[in-house]
Tab-separated table of C-alpha atoms in Angstrom:
chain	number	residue	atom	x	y	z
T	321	UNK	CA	173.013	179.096	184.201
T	322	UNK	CA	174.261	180.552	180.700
T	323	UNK	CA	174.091	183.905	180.230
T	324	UNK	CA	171.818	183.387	176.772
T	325	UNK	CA	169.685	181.516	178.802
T	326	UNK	CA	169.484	184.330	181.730
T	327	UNK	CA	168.531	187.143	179.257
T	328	UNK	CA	165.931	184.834	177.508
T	329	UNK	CA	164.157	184.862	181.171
T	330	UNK	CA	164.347	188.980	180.810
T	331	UNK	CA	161.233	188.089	178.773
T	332	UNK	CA	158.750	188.569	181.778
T	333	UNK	CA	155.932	191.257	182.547
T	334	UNK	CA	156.998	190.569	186.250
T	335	UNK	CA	159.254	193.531	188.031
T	336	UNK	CA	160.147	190.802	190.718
T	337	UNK	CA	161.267	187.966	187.852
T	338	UNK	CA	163.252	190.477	186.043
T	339	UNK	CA	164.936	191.822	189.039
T	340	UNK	CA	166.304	188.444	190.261
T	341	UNK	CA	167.572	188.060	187.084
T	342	UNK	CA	169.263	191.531	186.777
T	343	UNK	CA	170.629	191.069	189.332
T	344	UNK	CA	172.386	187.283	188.355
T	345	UNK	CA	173.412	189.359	185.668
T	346	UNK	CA	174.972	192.223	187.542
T	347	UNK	CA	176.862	189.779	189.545
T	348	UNK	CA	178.314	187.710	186.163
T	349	UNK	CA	179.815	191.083	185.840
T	350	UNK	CA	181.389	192.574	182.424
T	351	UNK	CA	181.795	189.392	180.313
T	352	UNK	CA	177.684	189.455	179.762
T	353	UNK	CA	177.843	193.316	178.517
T	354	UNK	CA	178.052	191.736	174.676
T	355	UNK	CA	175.446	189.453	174.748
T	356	UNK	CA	172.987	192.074	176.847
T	357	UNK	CA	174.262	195.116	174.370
T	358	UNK	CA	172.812	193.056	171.529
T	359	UNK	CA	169.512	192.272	173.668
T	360	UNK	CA	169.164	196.093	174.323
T	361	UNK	CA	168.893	196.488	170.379
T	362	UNK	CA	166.919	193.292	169.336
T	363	UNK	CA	163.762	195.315	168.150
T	364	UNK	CA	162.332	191.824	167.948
T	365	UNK	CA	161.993	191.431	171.960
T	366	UNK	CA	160.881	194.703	173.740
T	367	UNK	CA	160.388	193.164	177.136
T	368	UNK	CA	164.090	191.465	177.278
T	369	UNK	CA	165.045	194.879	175.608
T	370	UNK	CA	163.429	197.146	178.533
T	371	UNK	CA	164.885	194.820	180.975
T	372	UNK	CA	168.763	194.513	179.165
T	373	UNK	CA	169.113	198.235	179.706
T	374	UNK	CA	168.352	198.385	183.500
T	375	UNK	CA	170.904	195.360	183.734
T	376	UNK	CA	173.579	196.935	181.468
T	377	UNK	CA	173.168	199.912	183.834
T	378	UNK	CA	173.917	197.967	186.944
T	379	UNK	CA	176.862	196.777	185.603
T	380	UNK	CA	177.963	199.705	185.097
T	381	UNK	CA	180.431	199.186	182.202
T	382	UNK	CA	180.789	202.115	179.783
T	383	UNK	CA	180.409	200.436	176.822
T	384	UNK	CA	176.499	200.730	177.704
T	385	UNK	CA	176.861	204.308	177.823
T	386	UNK	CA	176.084	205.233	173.950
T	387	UNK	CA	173.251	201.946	174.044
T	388	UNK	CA	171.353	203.767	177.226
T	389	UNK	CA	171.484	207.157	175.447
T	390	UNK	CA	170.319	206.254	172.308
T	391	UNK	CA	167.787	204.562	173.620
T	392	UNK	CA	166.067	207.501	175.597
T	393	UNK	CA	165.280	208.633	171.792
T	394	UNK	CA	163.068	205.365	171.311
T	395	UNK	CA	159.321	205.492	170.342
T	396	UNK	CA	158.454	203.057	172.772
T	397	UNK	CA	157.872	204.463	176.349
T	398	UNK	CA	158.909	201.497	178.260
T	399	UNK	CA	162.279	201.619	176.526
T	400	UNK	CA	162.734	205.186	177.579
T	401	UNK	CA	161.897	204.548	181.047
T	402	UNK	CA	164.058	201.763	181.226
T	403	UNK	CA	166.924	203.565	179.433
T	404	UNK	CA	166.441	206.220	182.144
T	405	UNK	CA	166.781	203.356	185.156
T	406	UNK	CA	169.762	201.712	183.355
T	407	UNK	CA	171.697	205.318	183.406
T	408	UNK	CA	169.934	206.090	187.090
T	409	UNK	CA	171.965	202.585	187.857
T	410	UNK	CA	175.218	203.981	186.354
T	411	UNK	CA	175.024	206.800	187.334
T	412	UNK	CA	177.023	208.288	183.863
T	413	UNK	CA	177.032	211.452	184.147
T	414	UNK	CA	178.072	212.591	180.332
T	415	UNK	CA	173.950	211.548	179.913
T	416	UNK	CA	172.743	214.811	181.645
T	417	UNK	CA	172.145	216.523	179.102
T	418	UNK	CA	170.252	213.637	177.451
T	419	UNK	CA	168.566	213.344	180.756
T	420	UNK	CA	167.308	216.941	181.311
T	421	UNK	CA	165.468	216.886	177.928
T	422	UNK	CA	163.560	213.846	179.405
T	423	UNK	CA	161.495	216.352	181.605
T	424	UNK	CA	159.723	217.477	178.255
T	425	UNK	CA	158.502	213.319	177.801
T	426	UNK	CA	155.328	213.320	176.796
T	427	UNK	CA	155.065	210.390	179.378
T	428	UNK	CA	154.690	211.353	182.868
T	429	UNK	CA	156.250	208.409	184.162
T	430	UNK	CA	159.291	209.269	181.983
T	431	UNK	CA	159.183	212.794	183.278
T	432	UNK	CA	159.075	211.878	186.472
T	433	UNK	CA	161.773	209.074	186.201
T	434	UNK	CA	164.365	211.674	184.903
T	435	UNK	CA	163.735	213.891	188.263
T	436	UNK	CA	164.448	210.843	190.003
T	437	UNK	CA	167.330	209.931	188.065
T	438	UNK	CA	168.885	213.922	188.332
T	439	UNK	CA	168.421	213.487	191.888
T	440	UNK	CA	170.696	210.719	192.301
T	441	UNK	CA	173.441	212.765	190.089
T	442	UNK	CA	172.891	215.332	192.618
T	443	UNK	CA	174.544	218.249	189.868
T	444	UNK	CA	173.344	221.370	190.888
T	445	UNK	CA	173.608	222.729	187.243
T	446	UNK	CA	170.340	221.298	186.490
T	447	UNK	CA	168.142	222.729	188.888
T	448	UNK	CA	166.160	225.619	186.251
T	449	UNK	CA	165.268	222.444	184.664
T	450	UNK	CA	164.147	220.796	187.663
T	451	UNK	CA	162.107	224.028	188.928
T	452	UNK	CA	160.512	224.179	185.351
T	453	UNK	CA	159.060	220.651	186.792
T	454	UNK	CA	156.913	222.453	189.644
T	455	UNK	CA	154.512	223.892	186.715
T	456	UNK	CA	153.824	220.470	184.997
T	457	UNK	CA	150.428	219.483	184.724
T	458	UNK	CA	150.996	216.142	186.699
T	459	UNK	CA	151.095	215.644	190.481
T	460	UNK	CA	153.316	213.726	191.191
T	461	UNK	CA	155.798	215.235	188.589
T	462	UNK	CA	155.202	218.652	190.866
T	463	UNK	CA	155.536	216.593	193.965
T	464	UNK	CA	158.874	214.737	192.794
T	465	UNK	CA	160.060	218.263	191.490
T	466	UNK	CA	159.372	219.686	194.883
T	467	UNK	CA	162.007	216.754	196.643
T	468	UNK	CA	164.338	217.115	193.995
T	469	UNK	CA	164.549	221.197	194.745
T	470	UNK	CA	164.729	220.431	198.746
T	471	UNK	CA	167.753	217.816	198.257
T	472	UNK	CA	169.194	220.391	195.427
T	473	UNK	CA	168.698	223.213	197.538
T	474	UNK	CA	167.132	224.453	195.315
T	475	UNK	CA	167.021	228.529	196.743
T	476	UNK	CA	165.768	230.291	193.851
T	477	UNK	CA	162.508	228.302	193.773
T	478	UNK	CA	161.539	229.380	197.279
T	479	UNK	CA	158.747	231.473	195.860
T	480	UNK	CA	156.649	228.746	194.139
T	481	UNK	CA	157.692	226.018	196.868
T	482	UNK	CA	155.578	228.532	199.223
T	483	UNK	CA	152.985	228.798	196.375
T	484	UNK	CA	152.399	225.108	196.130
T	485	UNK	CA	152.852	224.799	200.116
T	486	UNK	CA	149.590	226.158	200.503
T	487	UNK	CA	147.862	226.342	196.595
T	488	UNK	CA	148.582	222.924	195.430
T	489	UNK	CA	145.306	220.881	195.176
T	490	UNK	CA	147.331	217.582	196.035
T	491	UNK	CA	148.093	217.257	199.432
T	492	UNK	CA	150.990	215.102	198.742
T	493	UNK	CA	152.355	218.084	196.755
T	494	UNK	CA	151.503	220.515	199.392
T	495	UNK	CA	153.481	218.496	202.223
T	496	UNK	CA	156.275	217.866	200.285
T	497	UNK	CA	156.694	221.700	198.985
T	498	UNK	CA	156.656	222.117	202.920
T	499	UNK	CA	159.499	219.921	203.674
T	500	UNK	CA	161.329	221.061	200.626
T	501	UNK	CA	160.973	224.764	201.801
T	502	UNK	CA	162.462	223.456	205.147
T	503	UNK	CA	164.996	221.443	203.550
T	504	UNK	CA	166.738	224.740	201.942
T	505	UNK	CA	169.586	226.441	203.244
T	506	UNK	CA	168.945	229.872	204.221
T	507	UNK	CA	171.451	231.552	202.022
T	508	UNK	CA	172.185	231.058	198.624
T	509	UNK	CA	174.432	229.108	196.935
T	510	UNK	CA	177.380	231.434	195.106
């Protein structure tokens, strides 16, 4: 199948369609970056634009780099979420910075996307930002903030991990507080 003819399928509300044809893209390798950098900008098509930057992300190339940044800025949530899977994918880490100031989104699921995606840079610089995360007003942000300290090691936010341990109204948070507590090594980091 042509690769115009792959991104026009991009144009699905299914997760499962879109991922079988990421990942046809993925595997077509470099050569499709072009035709999937002009996708991620085509204003005209938000769904095959959400889904372009999640494939230019798995392919990793950095020619996506500046596309996936920029788009982080966008007014439309879905293309900041996506943006924020397409560099989780890449893993580019020149994007941090870009990254961090997603945990201010006014979207939770944005918010809560960029933990995930910080996690899988595992850089410890970022881990005031992250801790600032176990305040926010969603759950699941605090609960995702919580794992992200434990696999950071996250010392210095011992204190509120205990807090939420046993304050949290969320079980979910509570528990995961727990095993992030337990998670930490016993000294600090120097």
């Amino acid at each position: 199948m042509k690769t115009e003819e792959l991104i026009k399928k991009l144009n699905t509300s299914s997760d499962k369609t879109a991922e079988r044809v990421i990942s046809a893209l993925i595997k077509s390798g470099p050569a499709v970056v072009p035709l999937l950098l002009a996708a991620a900008k085509d204003l005209t098509s938000p769904r095959i634009r959400k889904w372009s930057l999640q494939a230019l992300g798995g392919i990793g190339d950095k020619r996506a780099a500046p596309v996936l940044v920029a788009a982080l800025k966008d007014e439309r949530m879905t293309v900041r979420l996506h943006a924020l899977k397409g560099l989780r994918r890449m893993k580019y880490k020149n994007g941090l910075r870009a990254i961090v100031a997603m945990l201010k989104d006014e979207s939770g699921g944005v918010r809560v996307n960029a933990l995930y995606c910080l996690m899988e840079f595992e850089d410890k610089a970022v881990i005031p930002q992250i801790q600032k995360c176990l305040l926010d007003e969603q759950w699941y942000i605090r609960q995702t903030a919580c794992i992200a300290c434990g696999q950071l090691g996250a010392v210095k936010a011992k204190k509120k991990l205990a807090e939420l341990a046993t304050d949290d109204e969320r079980k979910a948070v509570r528990e995961a507080a727990t095993q992030a507590i337990t998670a930490l090594p016993k000294k600090p980091f120097r």
